[in-house]
Amino acid sequence: QVQLVESGGGLVQAGGSLRLSCAASGRTFRIYVMGWFRQAPGKEREFVSSIKWSGGSTYYADSVKGRFTISRDNAKNTVYLQMNSLKPEDTAVYYCAVGTFVTVVSAPSGYNYWGQGTQVTVSS
């Protein structure tokens, strides 16, 4: 099992920044990729970004490319999502996820473990 704890959400004005953190514990040696997804009210959960634990390859949704940056600290088993130039449409619950074997990094179904989510609200 892998446990995930997210932090860093909150309320920010459009154009502002937030940094999300996700700390993993448990059987962290199984981590292949860590990702961030988000879900707005009435919408499906969507891919935001992910990073491979070994090698550090990163992936981004087109909607956040150039504004969000994902990074990791392997020693702390933590992944970060730096979100800049936030827009009202970024408002959602953000979930951290771990995949132990993922072929399509943007598909939620490929991830085994999920955090509880953290709310991000961007006011206009």
GROMACS .gro file of C-alpha atoms in nm, residues 1-94:
model
   94
    1GLN     CA    1   0.000   0.000   0.000
    2VAL     CA    2   0.099   0.359  -0.064
    3GLN     CA    3  -0.054   0.643   0.135
    4LEU     CA    4  -0.072   0.996  -0.005
    5VAL     CA    5  -0.124   1.323   0.176
    6GLU     CA    6  -0.180   1.642  -0.023
    7SER     CA    7  -0.143   1.998   0.097
    8GLY     CA    8  -0.119   2.349  -0.038
    9GLY     CA    9  -0.462   2.419  -0.181
   10GLY     CA   10  -0.652   2.738  -0.111
   11LEU     CA   11  -0.813   3.049  -0.250
   12VAL     CA   12  -0.619   3.275  -0.484
   13GLN     CA   13  -0.700   3.553  -0.727
   14ALA     CA   14  -0.664   3.505  -1.098
   15GLY     CA   15  -0.304   3.547  -1.202
   16GLY     CA   16  -0.178   3.425  -0.869
   17SER     CA   17   0.021   3.117  -0.773
   18LEU     CA   18  -0.013   2.814  -0.550
   19ARG     CA   19   0.214   2.520  -0.478
   20LEU     CA   20   0.067   2.179  -0.408
   21SER     CA   21   0.259   1.906  -0.229
   22CYS     CA   22   0.194   1.535  -0.208
   23ALA     CA   23   0.387   1.318   0.035
   24ALA     CA   24   0.390   0.943  -0.018
   25SER     CA   25   0.448   0.683   0.250
   26GLY     CA   26   0.432   0.307   0.277
   27ARG     CA   27   0.559   0.088  -0.004
   28THR     CA   28   0.708   0.380  -0.193
   29PHE     CA   29   0.958   0.158  -0.374
   30ARG     CA   30   0.667   0.055  -0.595
   31ILE     CA   31   0.613   0.406  -0.731
   32TYR     CA   32   0.653   0.423  -1.108
   33VAL     CA   33   0.481   0.754  -1.173
   34MET     CA   34   0.314   1.022  -0.964
   35GLY     CA   35   0.050   1.244  -1.110
   36TRP     CA   36  -0.193   1.523  -1.045
   37PHE     CA   37  -0.553   1.515  -1.158
   38ARG     CA   38  -0.836   1.758  -1.095
   39GLN     CA   39  -1.210   1.745  -1.084
   40ALA     CA   40  -1.443   2.041  -1.106
   41PRO     CA   41  -1.810   2.018  -1.000
   42GLY     CA   42  -2.014   1.833  -1.259
   43LYS     CA   43  -1.710   1.735  -1.462
   44GLU     CA   44  -1.503   1.424  -1.499
   45ARG     CA   45  -1.165   1.388  -1.337
   46GLU     CA   46  -0.899   1.515  -1.576
   47PHE     CA   47  -0.527   1.477  -1.608
   48VAL     CA   48  -0.309   1.773  -1.510
   49SER     CA   49   0.049   1.653  -1.493
   50SER     CA   50   0.268   1.357  -1.404
   51ILE     CA   51   0.630   1.268  -1.344
   52LYS     CA   52   0.811   0.939  -1.365
   53TRP     CA   53   0.985   0.853  -1.042
   54SER     CA   54   1.293   0.718  -1.213
   55GLY     CA   55   1.434   0.953  -1.471
   56GLY     CA   56   1.198   1.238  -1.399
   57SER     CA   57   1.019   1.259  -1.733
   58THR     CA   58   0.732   1.504  -1.708
   59TYR     CA   59   0.395   1.528  -1.881
   60TYR     CA   60   0.139   1.807  -1.891
   61ALA     CA   61  -0.213   1.865  -2.010
   62ASP     CA   62  -0.228   2.126  -2.285
   63SER     CA   63  -0.444   2.346  -2.064
   64VAL     CA   64  -0.167   2.389  -1.805
   65LYS     CA   65   0.145   2.368  -2.019
   66GLY     CA   66   0.368   2.670  -1.960
   67ARG     CA   67   0.188   2.763  -1.637
   68PHE     CA   68   0.228   2.458  -1.414
   69THR     CA   69   0.550   2.277  -1.322
   70ILE     CA   70   0.572   1.935  -1.164
   71SER     CA   71   0.877   1.827  -0.969
   72ARG     CA   72   0.978   1.560  -0.722
   73ASP     CA   73   1.202   1.505  -0.424
   74ASN     CA   74   1.284   1.136  -0.419
   75ALA     CA   75   1.449   1.155  -0.076
   76LYS     CA   76   1.127   1.294   0.072
   77ASN     CA   77   0.897   1.082  -0.147
   78THR     CA   78   0.720   1.404  -0.234
   79VAL     CA   79   0.589   1.550  -0.557
   80TYR     CA   80   0.509   1.917  -0.607
   81LEU     CA   81   0.289   2.107  -0.847
   82GLN     CA   82   0.380   2.472  -0.887
   83MET     CA   83   0.084   2.652  -1.038
   84ASN     CA   84   0.138   3.000  -1.181
   85SER     CA   85  -0.086   3.237  -1.376
   86LEU     CA   86  -0.390   3.067  -1.232
   87LYS     CA   87  -0.723   3.111  -1.404
   88PRO     CA   88  -1.079   3.070  -1.273
   89GLU     CA   89  -1.113   2.758  -1.489
   90ASP     CA   90  -0.835   2.597  -1.283
   91THR     CA   91  -1.078   2.582  -0.991
   92ALA     CA   92  -1.120   2.219  -0.887
   93VAL     CA   93  -1.031   1.958  -0.631
   94TYR     CA   94  -0.679   1.846  -0.708
   0.00000   0.00000   0.00000
